[in-house]
Each structure stands twice: as structure tokens, then as C-alpha cells.
Amino acid sequence: MRKFYITTPIYYVNAEPHIGSAYTTIIADIIARYKRFMGYDVFFLTGTDEHGLKILQAAQAKGKKPKEFCDELAQKFKDLWKDLKITNDYFIRTTDPEHEETVKFFVQKMKENGDVYKGTYSAWYCVHCETYYDDEEVVEKDGKKVCPVCGREVKWVEEENYFFRLSKYNDALKRHFEENPDFVEPDFRRNEMLKILEKGLKDISITRTTFKWGIPFPGDEDHVIYVWVDALINYVSALGYGRGDEKFKKYWPADLHLIGKEINRFHSLIWPAMLMSVGLPLPEKVFAHGWLTVNGQKISKSLGNAIDPREFVKKYSNDVVRYYLVRDIVFGKDGDFSEEKLVRRLNSDLANDYGNLLHRTLAMVKKHFDSKVPRPYENEEIDRALIEETNKTVKKFVKLMDNYKLTEALDVLWNYIAYLNTYFDRTRPWILAKEENKERLATVLYNTMEGILKVALMALPVMPDSSEEVLKRLGFDEKPTFGHLEKWGILRAGAQISHGKPLFEKIDLSKFKKVVEVNKEMKEVETGVITIDDFAKVDLRVAKILNAERVEGSEKLIRMDIDLGELGKRQLVGGLAKHYKPEELVGRLIVVVVNLKPRKLFGFESRGMLLAAKYGDKLKLITVEGEIEPGAKIS
Ligand code: ME8
């Protein structure tokens, strides 16, 4: 039996899980269930990341001992995964003694291989991301240095630390990327990693001395191991690496590390280099998905939108939430979690397209065949076309799922549901019933049911509960496997079906009340309403571009001098280089927000922001019709 080892990031226990952490875990669960269905021996790992300054500070803020604090939070993650019916095979905690043993063993090996040395480290540190940054990486905001990932203030740290010779693995990593073009996906994330490799990796600090909440560094216990090194090793320690566990031999290397885009560098560069250092094979693939926002806002505790996925599951069911997350948020890209869109999907895709088809079909089987699966007779042209369409759909679906194109796979599946609905309408079983053409009626109903069986099987990883319910109603009582999907004619004539209540309940959008009525400010953002006073705060002006040039070292930026009439001349930096040549810009009248706080981009101060329309990859400048004086106010 082929094995499949899939992991999620191990989540920090500084706060309770939210829809963001649930997103990765749900997707991993879908892939794990799919692989099991395809006959793989799956090991699905998730867990919690519990060491480091961030957790220590969170515990201190609650007046708790760190371990006690971690115990409580880790339990909340475990409980949530249980409520969401996540099928992880193991839950690792970095405070588990077995994990600590493996981490020491791993780091000792790195040392023995000559990859660790002592030096002095000075860098910017973001406690929230537990990440070091160089001077050129941090961003200036309101006169402060902030983290380029989360925007929080960074601190300058200078410590005597142990270092990992990451730079030594730069070339080997490049080679690995070249020889394994699918190592990191999506490809735009891979390209980001390649750029970092082009610039060259620097050695990294792997210990800290200013606090103790971590795993002691072997050989020098004044130091604790850097939380990221400790955390990454979870992927092998969960299998018992260094502790003689058979699981390690069986499941390593991981087939898929599923992560969010912000931690790609750790997984695609640092972790592989660490594995090279100790002589272990690298994971097959790292997939870095995008970020979820909620009603257009970044998920954060202070905005009050760090919603508990349980609330949604309670109201809409697990399956609906899972379906929505995969169907509406294009897997790999950023996307917005909108409850309204979820309800639209529920009403149209699930209740109308899928649920109604099942309902209509089973109602007729109940009425005309005494709730028994009818025995089909000779197939006609339209039936043969349905079987062919089914085979094509299954092939496409499997290929897309195998390539983690989850959203597209559901598109294909729902096209098939539309096909089945058309088949049902075109074969007109209600007329066949009226005409008492029982043989033809039996064939058409059987074929529709067999089609619905295929839908339920394909939907099984995404919507396990409703799929099981559909299989039961269709009178199918075997353990579902890929074999049932591959072959036509699986349903057994004479098997008892059950009609039941609608599979999915529709929600009336006009009376619809959201699960999360967040604070007032958020609600206004949700409905898209602002007051005239809000709008009046934005000072929009016409500006003339006097000259323009590419910003050296940046792919996107163009530096411009603009004329704003009465407001004088200014420098502006805009992300236009992929869409316009500098010479095409000179002389144009554009629209600029002039009262934004200045920002520094690649060392150039930008005093204002130009407006442009964006659609997909397309970007067009907003200009004014005809001639008008630079500086003219827009209202
Ligand atoms: O980074 N949208 O833990 P973490 C989508 N402990 N996914 C999101 C999300 C959002 N808005 N917010 C969080 C850590 N995630 C480290 C990992 S692994 C060895 C150590 C998901 O609690 C996404 O998978 O900050 C992201 O990468 C992860 O949660 C970050 O979780």
C-alpha cells in the first residue's frame, strides 16, 4: 500500500484557534480523506507550537505558568479539531518530552556535521512572527521599524548565539529546486523562494539566551533552541525520528507540508537545509496557500473578527463550511470569508443543484418502485452519453485532486451535477411515469441514482457527513473506495432507499442574520457604507507626471515627479513597472490621494498614492477626461 504523509503547521498557542488555522487544517483533512479513499496509507499530522518568547509573554500576560497556559490552549485546539471532525492521526505538542528528545538529537547531529558555530548576532526581531530580519527587510512606519509580514514593531537584538550554516546549502537548495520543479507550489511562491536563493542565504541564529522557555541547546544549556528550529523538527519527531520508531521509516519523507504563505521561507529553505545537514531526504512538496480575510478584513483579535469556526458549523453544518471554503476561496490564493457568499453557495450549489436532484429522484423511486433501487433495462444514446460524461468527470476530478487543484475539482464536480440535472430533465421521468413506461423509467432513475452515487463519492472528502447520508439513502452500504467511482453500475437493484428530508436547508437571504455581528465599525465596512464625512477625509487631486523612471532593484516600482499645481511638485512611487514603461507615463494626468502619510519604498519617499483600476493581472491608471489644471480637486 502506498503511503501518504501530510502535515499542517503546528499552531502557536498564544491565542485560541480561529477560522484561519481551521482553514489549513480543514484543507489538510480533505486531502487526507481523499488519499485514504484512493487507497493510500495516510498519516496526517497537526499540533501546537509552544515554546519561544511569544508564548512566554502571552502566558505572563495571563499570569500563568507557561506550561499550564500551553496545556489549556493546546486542549482548545484538540477540542476544535474534534468538533470539526478532523481526522488527524496524531497531535504533536512541542512540549512533549519525546519531541524535546528528538530536537536535541537533531541539533546534536547538525553540530556533529560541522554546521553549527558560535558567533554574535545582531538583527531586528519580530516576537509575533518569531522571525529575524535584516536592516533592508524591515519597513518604516510612523517613524518606527516594523515587521514586513505582520506590521508589528520589531526590536533590535544583539546576542551571542549559535549559528546554523544555512549559506552552505544555498547551491544544493538551488539544485533541488531545479531538479524538482514542483517542490514548492503554487509556482509564484516557488519563484519567491528562488529569488531569495539568487540573492544568497545567510547563516541564521538558532539559539536564544535572554529567556528560558525552550529546549536547552545540547552542550551549552545557557542557550535555548530557537523556536522555529524546534518547531520544524516536529515533522520528524512526530514519527519518532531518533527514537527508533518504525513510523519514521514508513512515512518519511513527508508527501505534503501544507502551510500559509507567510511561513514559506521556513519550510522551503530553512527546513530542507536542516534536513540536508543531518542527511535526511527532503519532503516531496511544500504547498503555501493564501490568506483568508473576513468580510474584507485581516483576521485579528483586535478587530474582533478572529471568529470561532464552531459558530459557523453550528449554524450551517460542517459540510457547508468545508464546501464553501474550498469552492469559493481559490485554493492557493488569498480570499475573503464572507458569510453572505457562504449562504449563496448553500442555497444554489447545495440545496438547489445537489439536494433537489437527490430529492426529485428519490421521490420518484419511492412512488413508483416502492422505495427499492429499480433494475435498469437497455441503455439508449442519452444514457451512454451520461456514462461517458461520468468517466470523463472522474478522470478530470482525480487529476485535479492529485494536483491539489481543489477548487477546480469542485468546479468539475458541479458541472457534472448540472449535467445530471439536464439528463433528468431531458429524459422526463415524470412523463414516463404518466405513460406507464416502467422499463424506461427504471433505467432513467437508476442512471440518475448511479450518477448521484458518483457525486457523493467524489464529494466525500470535502463533505463527509452529507456524502455518507446520500450513500445511505441510495441504499449503498459498503465502505466507499475508488473502485466504486471507477465502475458504472454499482448500485444494487432491489436495495432499500430512503427519501428523507431535504439534504440541505435553504436560508432566506432577506431574513438572513449573520453569525458574527462584530463591532459597529466592522459592520459598516461589511455593508460597504461610509458617510460623506468619511469620504471628505480623502483629498483626491489631478496630477501631471513630469518624469518617470524604474526603481533600481525592484520589479514593480516606478519613481515619478508629479506636478500638483497649487500644492507644488512631489515625488511619488507606484507599482506600475509591470504594466507601463516609464516613458508612457510622462505627461499623463492621473488621480492621486495627496493626504496620505508619506511612505518609504526602496529608499524613496512616496508622498501620495495614485489610483488605478485592477482586474486579475490587468492594471490601468485612472486618468481624467480631457485637459484640466494639475492640482484640481476631485469630489
Ligand atoms: O506560524 N488565512 O503558527 P501560527 C489562512 N507556529 N491561513 C491562516 C490564517 C489566515 N488568515 N491565519 C493563520 C506559526 N493561518 C508557526 C508554525 S510550523 C513548523 C510552525 C494558518 O499559529 C496558516 O496555515 O501563526 C498559517 O501558516 C498558520 O495558520 C500560522 O499559524
XYZ file of C-alpha atoms and ligand atoms in Angstrom:
666
model
C 0.000 0.000 0.000
C 1.348 3.403 -0.912
C 1.826 5.816 1.980
C 0.954 9.484 2.190
C 2.258 11.741 4.930
C 0.586 15.146 5.239
C 1.195 17.888 7.792
C -0.268 21.249 8.817
C 1.821 23.924 10.527
C 1.860 23.439 14.263
C -0.066 26.412 15.583
C 1.146 28.863 18.185
C -0.803 28.589 21.395
C -0.629 32.294 22.203
C -4.308 32.600 21.309
C -7.301 30.428 20.562
C -7.688 28.882 17.112
C -9.678 30.855 14.563
C -11.037 30.399 11.082
C -7.508 30.906 9.626
C -5.940 27.989 11.479
C -9.099 25.978 10.830
C -8.750 26.688 7.109
C -5.370 24.936 6.770
C -6.483 22.071 8.980
C -9.720 21.544 7.066
C -7.905 21.559 3.723
C -5.359 19.066 5.074
C -8.236 16.916 6.301
C -9.842 16.996 2.851
C -6.611 15.875 1.214
C -6.056 13.181 3.858
C -9.580 11.819 3.374
C -9.181 11.912 -0.391
C -5.926 9.961 -0.216
C -7.453 7.368 2.109
C -10.322 6.997 -0.339
C -7.763 6.478 -3.106
C -6.272 3.618 -1.126
C -3.252 5.270 0.493
C -1.969 4.522 3.954
C -2.222 8.074 5.294
C -0.504 9.694 8.239
C -1.992 13.107 8.950
C -0.226 15.282 11.498
C -1.156 18.504 13.216
C -0.232 20.007 16.576
C 0.859 23.023 18.570
C 4.000 25.156 18.747
C 4.513 26.027 22.388
C 7.981 27.438 23.048
C 9.536 30.854 22.496
C 9.166 34.407 23.659
C 5.740 34.995 22.165
C 4.132 32.166 24.112
C 6.047 33.088 27.259
C 4.766 36.662 27.042
C 1.205 35.501 26.357
C 1.345 33.259 29.439
C 2.809 36.052 31.572
C 0.065 38.416 30.416
C -2.484 35.939 31.800
C -0.462 35.471 34.988
C 0.057 31.781 34.229
C 2.999 29.441 34.163
C 3.902 28.771 30.524
C 3.294 25.010 30.637
C -0.039 25.408 32.373
C -1.017 28.078 29.837
C 0.038 25.831 26.919
C -1.902 22.866 28.315
C -5.100 24.875 28.306
C -4.633 26.273 24.824
C -3.450 23.024 23.257
C -6.631 21.421 24.572
C -8.688 24.097 22.805
C -7.053 23.184 19.506
C -7.660 19.500 20.116
C -11.299 20.146 21.011
C -11.873 22.253 17.939
C -10.426 19.629 15.609
C -12.673 17.084 17.223
C -15.720 19.297 16.710
C -14.714 19.864 13.086
C -14.287 16.089 12.643
C -10.670 16.449 11.618
C -9.156 13.023 11.054
C -5.572 13.691 12.151
C -3.650 10.566 13.107
C -1.524 12.328 15.667
C -1.397 15.617 17.556
C 2.087 16.756 18.484
C 2.985 19.329 21.103
C 6.477 20.785 21.158
C 6.480 20.468 24.944
C 6.097 16.668 24.627
C 9.221 15.093 26.204
C 9.635 12.812 23.138
C 9.732 15.824 20.866
C 12.315 17.515 23.064
C 14.478 14.408 22.865
C 14.320 14.341 19.068
C 15.071 18.066 18.806
C 18.237 17.648 20.883
C 19.236 14.624 18.818
C 18.669 16.517 15.572
C 20.581 19.620 16.665
C 23.409 17.477 18.002
C 23.683 15.888 14.556
C 23.799 19.295 12.904
C 26.631 20.158 15.299
C 28.499 16.931 14.604
C 28.285 17.622 10.899
C 30.087 20.909 11.446
C 27.080 23.080 10.628
C 26.816 24.923 13.936
C 29.184 27.617 15.243
C 29.168 30.337 17.882
C 29.014 33.979 16.924
C 27.410 37.284 17.720
C 24.081 38.023 16.253
C 22.503 41.394 15.714
C 19.254 41.794 13.860
C 15.711 43.069 14.079
C 13.378 40.613 15.776
C 9.604 40.322 15.495
C 8.266 38.491 18.550
C 4.874 37.893 16.938
C 6.388 36.075 13.944
C 9.393 34.849 15.959
C 11.480 35.967 12.995
C 14.770 37.822 12.499
C 15.123 40.486 9.815
C 17.973 42.406 8.233
C 18.010 46.160 8.090
C 16.820 46.195 4.496
C 13.951 43.812 5.244
C 12.190 45.820 7.946
C 9.688 48.500 6.991
C 9.436 52.068 8.305
C 6.028 53.066 9.653
C 5.284 56.209 11.629
C 8.970 56.587 12.374
C 9.171 53.028 13.718
C 10.692 49.869 12.295
C 8.024 47.260 11.737
C 7.831 43.635 10.615
C 7.329 43.224 6.850
C 4.940 40.306 7.451
C 2.661 41.315 10.325
C 3.344 45.048 10.650
C 4.180 44.935 14.353
C 7.139 46.846 15.790
C 10.445 44.962 15.676
C 13.208 45.115 18.303
C 16.936 45.249 17.786
C 18.576 42.201 19.372
C 22.251 41.579 19.914
C 23.181 38.242 21.404
C 25.950 35.743 21.460
C 24.300 32.788 19.725
C 24.916 29.564 17.961
C 24.505 29.750 14.204
C 23.444 27.280 11.559
C 25.496 27.369 8.351
C 22.481 27.923 6.134
C 24.627 29.648 3.496
C 26.489 26.382 2.927
C 23.294 24.848 1.500
C 22.423 27.633 -0.916
C 23.690 25.815 -4.012
C 22.314 22.444 -3.001
C 18.912 24.023 -2.459
C 19.056 25.744 -5.848
C 19.835 22.415 -7.445
C 16.978 20.779 -5.600
C 14.582 23.448 -6.849
C 15.831 22.982 -10.413
C 15.608 19.200 -10.327
C 12.196 19.228 -8.633
C 10.193 21.969 -10.287
C 7.094 21.063 -8.251
C 8.862 21.147 -4.908
C 7.151 24.365 -3.890
C 3.684 25.298 -5.078
C 1.965 27.424 -6.297
C 4.638 28.464 -8.803
C 4.549 32.136 -7.773
C 5.524 31.058 -4.265
C 8.314 28.919 -5.719
C 9.598 31.940 -7.625
C 9.738 33.965 -4.423
C 11.968 31.280 -2.917
C 14.175 31.179 -5.996
C 14.720 34.924 -5.720
C 15.894 34.533 -2.137
C 18.289 31.801 -3.263
C 19.555 34.037 -6.070
C 20.409 36.725 -3.511
C 22.098 34.108 -1.344
C 21.131 32.767 2.078
C 22.845 33.988 5.209
C 23.595 31.857 8.246
C 20.903 32.032 10.909
C 20.942 32.186 14.659
C 19.472 29.048 16.181
C 19.651 29.765 19.900
C 18.490 32.433 22.346
C 19.844 33.354 25.765
C 17.509 36.068 27.029
C 14.788 33.696 28.228
C 14.485 30.054 29.177
C 11.161 28.893 27.683
C 12.578 26.499 25.130
C 14.535 23.309 24.646
C 18.085 23.509 26.068
C 20.809 23.598 23.429
C 22.886 20.390 23.664
C 26.287 21.137 25.168
C 25.529 24.684 26.329
C 22.476 24.940 28.488
C 22.687 28.726 28.833
C 21.055 28.707 25.436
C 17.612 27.531 24.350
C 16.966 26.388 20.808
C 15.320 28.962 18.531
C 11.584 28.257 18.429
C 11.465 27.794 14.646
C 14.199 25.147 14.668
C 12.371 23.384 17.497
C 9.058 23.662 15.615
C 10.205 22.444 12.189
C 11.659 19.307 13.701
C 8.124 18.336 14.765
C 7.577 16.858 11.311
C 10.117 14.120 12.001
C 9.789 13.863 15.751
C 6.074 13.028 15.426
C 7.233 9.903 13.579
C 9.759 9.054 16.263
C 12.929 10.114 14.434
C 15.990 9.434 16.575
C 13.917 7.309 18.910
C 13.917 4.116 16.859
C 10.288 4.333 15.854
C 9.150 2.296 12.857
C 6.752 5.036 11.806
C 9.651 7.190 10.713
C 10.898 4.548 8.291
C 7.435 4.050 6.945
C 6.246 7.612 6.433
C 9.250 9.898 5.975
C 9.709 11.921 3.737
C 6.515 13.941 4.039
C 4.463 14.000 0.877
C 2.950 17.357 1.627
C 3.686 20.166 4.052
C 0.616 22.352 3.860
C 1.259 25.867 5.167
C 0.251 29.520 4.849
C 2.289 31.723 2.541
C 3.939 33.736 5.343
C 5.946 30.762 6.603
C 7.095 29.506 3.224
C 10.742 30.521 3.704
C 10.988 28.400 6.844
C 9.539 25.348 5.133
C 11.022 25.627 1.662
C 14.530 26.841 2.511
C 15.487 26.521 6.177
C 13.825 23.162 6.860
C 15.245 21.480 3.735
C 18.710 22.798 4.619
C 18.361 21.397 8.143
C 17.381 18.039 6.662
C 20.350 18.124 4.313
C 22.584 18.849 7.255
C 21.515 15.693 9.089
C 21.353 13.658 5.873
C 17.612 13.075 5.647
C 15.544 13.112 2.453
C 13.551 16.261 1.733
C 9.753 16.486 1.708
C 8.095 15.873 -1.630
C 6.189 19.115 -1.636
C 5.523 22.309 0.222
C 2.234 23.945 -0.666
C 1.871 27.523 0.588
C -1.724 28.663 0.409
C -3.032 32.222 0.614
C -4.574 34.174 3.453
C -8.193 34.390 4.434
C -9.702 37.696 5.301
C -13.099 38.009 6.972
C -15.531 40.350 5.298
C -12.576 42.072 3.694
C -10.610 42.479 6.934
C -7.427 40.805 8.028
C -8.178 38.273 10.762
C -7.082 39.725 14.051
C -8.157 39.686 17.651
C -8.223 43.460 17.937
C -10.739 43.725 15.089
C -12.938 41.201 16.823
C -13.169 39.026 13.741
C -10.983 36.145 14.887
C -14.141 34.097 14.632
C -14.610 30.699 16.119
C -15.371 28.338 13.231
C -17.656 26.409 15.580
C -20.229 29.181 15.375
C -20.499 28.657 11.637
C -20.516 24.923 11.894
C -23.321 25.095 14.449
C -25.448 27.195 12.159
C -24.625 25.790 8.735
C -23.060 22.363 9.412
C -19.542 21.165 8.949
C -20.043 20.168 5.330
C -21.391 23.530 4.234
C -18.463 25.390 5.797
C -15.963 22.976 4.244
C -17.610 23.174 0.853
C -17.689 26.941 0.941
C -14.019 27.214 1.953
C -12.851 25.075 -0.936
C -15.295 26.256 -3.583
C -15.177 29.983 -3.004
C -11.637 30.607 -1.826
C -9.455 29.599 -4.770
C -7.015 27.209 -3.153
C -3.555 28.786 -3.243
C -4.750 32.380 -3.482
C -5.898 34.901 -0.886
C -9.633 35.010 -0.386
C -12.367 36.569 1.673
C -14.554 34.591 4.050
C -17.977 36.104 3.604
C -20.968 34.664 5.349
C -23.260 36.039 2.695
C -21.385 34.216 -0.034
C -21.475 31.070 2.050
C -25.263 31.302 2.198
C -25.464 31.862 -1.558
C -23.397 28.739 -2.161
C -25.542 26.808 0.271
C -28.752 27.890 -1.438
C -27.712 27.475 -5.037
C -24.999 24.794 -5.263
C -26.002 22.597 -2.366
C -29.739 22.946 -1.830
C -30.772 23.598 -5.444
C -28.315 21.779 -7.667
C -27.390 18.814 -5.498
C -30.077 18.409 -2.817
C -33.025 18.904 -5.162
C -31.709 16.424 -7.665
C -31.465 13.788 -4.962
C -34.875 14.707 -3.635
C -36.620 14.610 -7.018
C -35.046 11.304 -7.928
C -35.710 9.518 -4.680
C -39.282 10.823 -4.532
C -39.968 9.032 -7.817
C -38.242 5.849 -6.719
C -40.354 5.898 -3.583
C -43.550 6.448 -5.516
C -43.035 4.153 -8.491
C -40.672 1.471 -7.230
C -41.732 1.022 -3.637
C -38.515 2.641 -2.328
C -36.321 -0.019 -3.968
C -33.447 0.677 -6.376
C -35.031 -0.126 -9.769
C -33.437 -2.637 -12.128
C -32.215 -0.817 -15.260
C -33.049 -2.040 -18.788
C -31.381 -1.305 -22.130
C -29.440 1.971 -22.253
C -30.190 4.462 -25.012
C -27.900 7.019 -26.616
C -28.565 9.638 -23.912
C -27.713 7.100 -21.189
C -24.485 6.077 -22.882
C -23.546 9.755 -23.126
C -24.146 10.094 -19.385
C -21.846 7.161 -18.647
C -19.172 8.625 -20.877
C -19.527 12.016 -19.191
C -19.208 10.306 -15.800
C -15.987 8.591 -16.801
C -14.553 11.823 -18.118
C -15.564 13.668 -14.959
C -13.972 11.084 -12.689
C -10.706 11.264 -14.631
C -10.645 15.055 -14.555
C -11.615 15.156 -10.895
C -8.887 12.731 -9.835
C -6.241 14.549 -11.842
C -7.175 17.884 -10.299
C -7.300 16.477 -6.768
C -3.947 14.754 -7.263
C -2.507 18.123 -8.204
C -4.160 19.875 -5.255
C -6.360 21.921 -7.559
C -9.177 21.599 -5.085
C -11.328 24.498 -6.202
C -11.187 23.406 -9.838
C -12.036 19.852 -8.813
C -15.248 21.107 -7.234
C -15.986 23.168 -10.346
C -15.746 19.974 -12.386
C -17.942 18.122 -9.935
C -20.648 20.794 -10.026
C -20.567 20.844 -13.830
C -21.297 17.159 -13.604
C -24.211 17.802 -11.253
C -25.549 20.281 -13.819
C -25.174 17.561 -16.474
C -27.118 15.112 -14.304
C -29.884 17.661 -13.799
C -30.089 18.137 -17.565
C -30.144 14.378 -18.063
C -33.034 14.117 -15.638
C -34.937 16.960 -17.301
C -34.346 15.680 -20.826
C -35.332 12.095 -20.110
C -38.526 13.421 -18.452
C -39.181 10.607 -15.984
C -42.481 12.220 -14.839
C -43.820 11.770 -18.407
C -42.502 8.190 -18.486
C -44.403 7.591 -15.255
C -47.586 9.051 -16.706
C -47.209 6.897 -19.811
C -46.509 3.923 -17.551
C -43.301 3.232 -19.437
C -41.867 1.403 -16.418
C -38.809 -0.080 -18.094
C -37.567 3.220 -19.394
C -38.461 4.927 -16.098
C -36.448 2.316 -14.192
C -33.429 2.856 -16.438
C -33.524 6.640 -16.190
C -33.969 6.648 -12.411
C -31.271 4.033 -11.952
C -28.838 6.037 -14.057
C -29.592 9.249 -12.212
C -29.091 7.496 -8.879
C -25.838 5.974 -10.056
C -24.727 9.465 -11.119
C -25.640 10.821 -7.684
C -23.663 7.989 -6.113
C -20.614 9.164 -8.073
C -21.202 12.720 -6.876
C -21.398 11.583 -3.246
C -18.171 9.589 -3.643
C -16.285 12.482 -5.197
C -17.688 14.881 -2.596
C -16.809 12.529 0.269
C -13.503 14.161 1.315
C -14.997 17.653 1.263
C -18.450 16.845 2.649
C -18.128 13.578 4.554
C -21.385 13.805 6.531
C -23.725 14.572 3.658
C -21.955 12.082 1.398
C -22.468 9.332 3.931
C -26.109 10.355 4.221
C -26.566 10.275 0.437
C -24.914 6.858 0.165
C -27.235 5.566 2.864
C -30.311 6.987 1.169
C -29.263 5.399 -2.111
C -29.175 2.030 -0.424
C -25.378 1.759 -0.687
C -23.851 0.195 2.420
C -20.283 -0.738 1.505
C -17.092 1.019 2.586
C -16.627 3.550 -0.234
C -13.486 3.113 -2.335
C -12.172 4.397 -5.616
C -13.348 1.165 -7.253
C -16.936 2.324 -6.750
C -16.171 5.524 -8.578
C -14.331 3.946 -11.478
C -17.061 1.498 -12.438
C -20.604 2.179 -13.625
C -23.480 0.113 -12.242
C -22.519 -0.144 -8.591
C -25.987 0.337 -7.094
C -27.764 -2.906 -6.368
C -31.246 -3.297 -7.823
C -33.743 -4.043 -5.073
C -31.755 -2.276 -2.326
C -33.862 -0.221 0.042
C -33.631 3.539 -0.425
C -34.813 6.231 1.970
C -36.227 9.526 0.886
C -35.745 11.700 3.972
C -35.899 15.427 4.477
C -34.009 17.889 2.258
C -30.299 17.262 2.352
C -29.529 20.989 2.736
C -31.882 23.592 4.176
C -32.035 26.839 2.246
C -31.655 30.119 4.078
C -33.784 33.100 3.225
C -31.291 35.840 2.386
C -33.753 38.619 3.103
C -34.131 37.472 6.705
C -30.558 36.394 6.993
C -28.771 37.315 10.203
C -25.066 36.911 10.454
C -23.410 34.616 12.951
C -20.906 37.206 13.875
C -22.231 40.652 14.471
C -18.897 42.211 15.074
C -18.347 45.725 16.355
C -20.116 48.605 14.701
C -17.151 49.799 12.713
C -16.786 46.380 11.116
C -20.454 46.249 10.228
C -20.117 49.463 8.323
C -17.235 48.028 6.405
C -19.258 44.888 5.724
C -22.158 46.655 4.175
C -19.785 48.971 2.322
C -21.449 52.132 3.671
C -19.412 55.173 4.680
C -20.587 58.669 5.496
C -19.869 61.738 3.354
C -17.551 62.889 6.149
C -15.545 59.695 5.782
C -15.201 60.326 2.079
C -14.330 64.000 2.577
C -11.248 62.960 4.532
C -9.640 61.727 1.327
C -8.038 64.531 -0.647
C -8.018 63.465 -4.293
C -6.261 65.638 -6.872
C -5.318 65.616 -10.505
C -1.564 65.411 -11.003
C 0.621 65.640 -14.080
C 3.503 63.213 -14.388
C 6.629 65.229 -15.152
C 9.127 62.397 -15.383
C 9.310 58.690 -14.542
C 11.995 56.050 -14.078
C 12.252 52.447 -12.890
C 13.388 51.954 -9.300
C 16.592 50.000 -9.481
C 16.373 46.573 -7.839
C 12.582 46.492 -7.870
C 10.481 44.667 -10.441
C 7.376 46.656 -9.735
C 8.198 50.182 -8.774
C 8.435 53.370 -10.812
C 9.577 56.666 -9.308
C 7.858 59.794 -10.630
C 7.945 63.533 -10.144
C 4.453 64.942 -10.315
C 3.040 68.427 -10.600
C 0.124 69.198 -8.274
C -0.392 72.856 -9.275
C -1.052 74.888 -6.132
C 0.286 72.053 -3.941
C 3.630 72.125 -5.725
C 5.736 69.263 -7.003
C 6.182 65.912 -5.345
C 7.807 62.554 -5.654
C 5.568 59.507 -5.996
C 6.490 55.827 -6.111
C 3.989 53.417 -7.615
C 3.805 49.732 -8.527
C 3.397 50.305 -12.237
C 6.503 48.806 -13.837
C 4.820 45.567 -14.887
C 2.112 47.487 -16.710
C 3.673 50.687 -18.072
C 7.021 51.762 -19.449
C 8.262 54.924 -17.709
C 8.185 56.887 -20.987
C 4.494 56.022 -21.458
C 3.669 57.763 -18.215
C 5.262 61.140 -18.783
C 2.744 63.890 -19.489
C -0.290 61.945 -18.258
C -2.900 63.429 -15.957
C -3.542 61.000 -13.134
C -5.537 60.914 -9.904
C -3.622 60.985 -6.626
C -4.571 60.750 -2.946
C -2.458 63.612 -1.633
C -3.120 63.475 2.104
C -1.769 60.005 2.830
C 1.134 59.745 5.240
C 4.381 59.541 3.215
C 5.854 56.055 2.815
C 9.363 54.925 2.023
C 9.674 52.352 -0.750
C 13.102 51.077 -1.723
C 14.613 54.152 -0.106
C 12.397 56.625 -1.999
C 9.780 58.624 -0.178
C 6.392 58.469 -1.832
C 4.160 61.420 -0.949
C 0.753 60.256 -2.071
C -0.833 57.335 -3.847
C -2.000 57.183 -7.421
C -5.277 55.490 -8.304
C -5.512 52.615 -10.738
C -8.092 50.014 -11.650
C -7.112 46.391 -11.155
C -8.711 43.277 -12.537
C -6.813 39.995 -12.315
C -3.383 40.745 -13.742
C -4.577 43.846 -15.556
C -3.889 47.306 -14.201
C -4.994 50.624 -15.730
C -4.316 54.118 -14.441
C -7.257 56.328 -13.531
C -6.983 59.475 -15.613
C -9.252 62.451 -16.268
C -11.193 63.041 -19.406
C -9.731 65.953 -21.382
C -7.483 68.714 -20.059
C -7.636 70.239 -16.575
C -5.114 72.080 -14.414
C -2.859 69.919 -12.220
C -3.941 70.211 -8.585
C -7.659 70.260 -9.488
C -9.699 68.783 -6.651
C -11.769 65.666 -7.267
C -15.074 65.453 -5.472
O 3.256 30.267 12.102
N -5.623 32.606 6.430
O 1.888 29.352 13.721
P 0.569 30.232 13.589
C -5.162 31.394 6.114
N 3.902 28.121 14.800
N -4.402 30.653 6.932
C -4.123 31.163 8.134
C -4.580 32.432 8.547
C -5.368 33.162 7.628
N -5.844 34.364 7.918
N -4.125 32.667 9.776
C -3.407 31.570 10.137
C 3.058 29.525 13.046
N -3.418 30.659 9.145
C 4.140 28.582 13.497
C 4.251 27.436 12.516
S 5.268 25.136 11.649
C 6.664 24.276 11.938
C 5.319 26.448 12.800
C -2.773 29.341 9.155
O -0.287 29.868 14.740
C -1.747 29.200 8.030
O -1.513 27.849 7.782
O 0.901 31.649 13.388
C -0.527 29.811 8.667
O 0.680 29.429 8.041
C -0.624 29.250 10.056
O -2.033 29.239 10.348
C 0.135 30.091 11.038
O -0.133 29.625 12.307
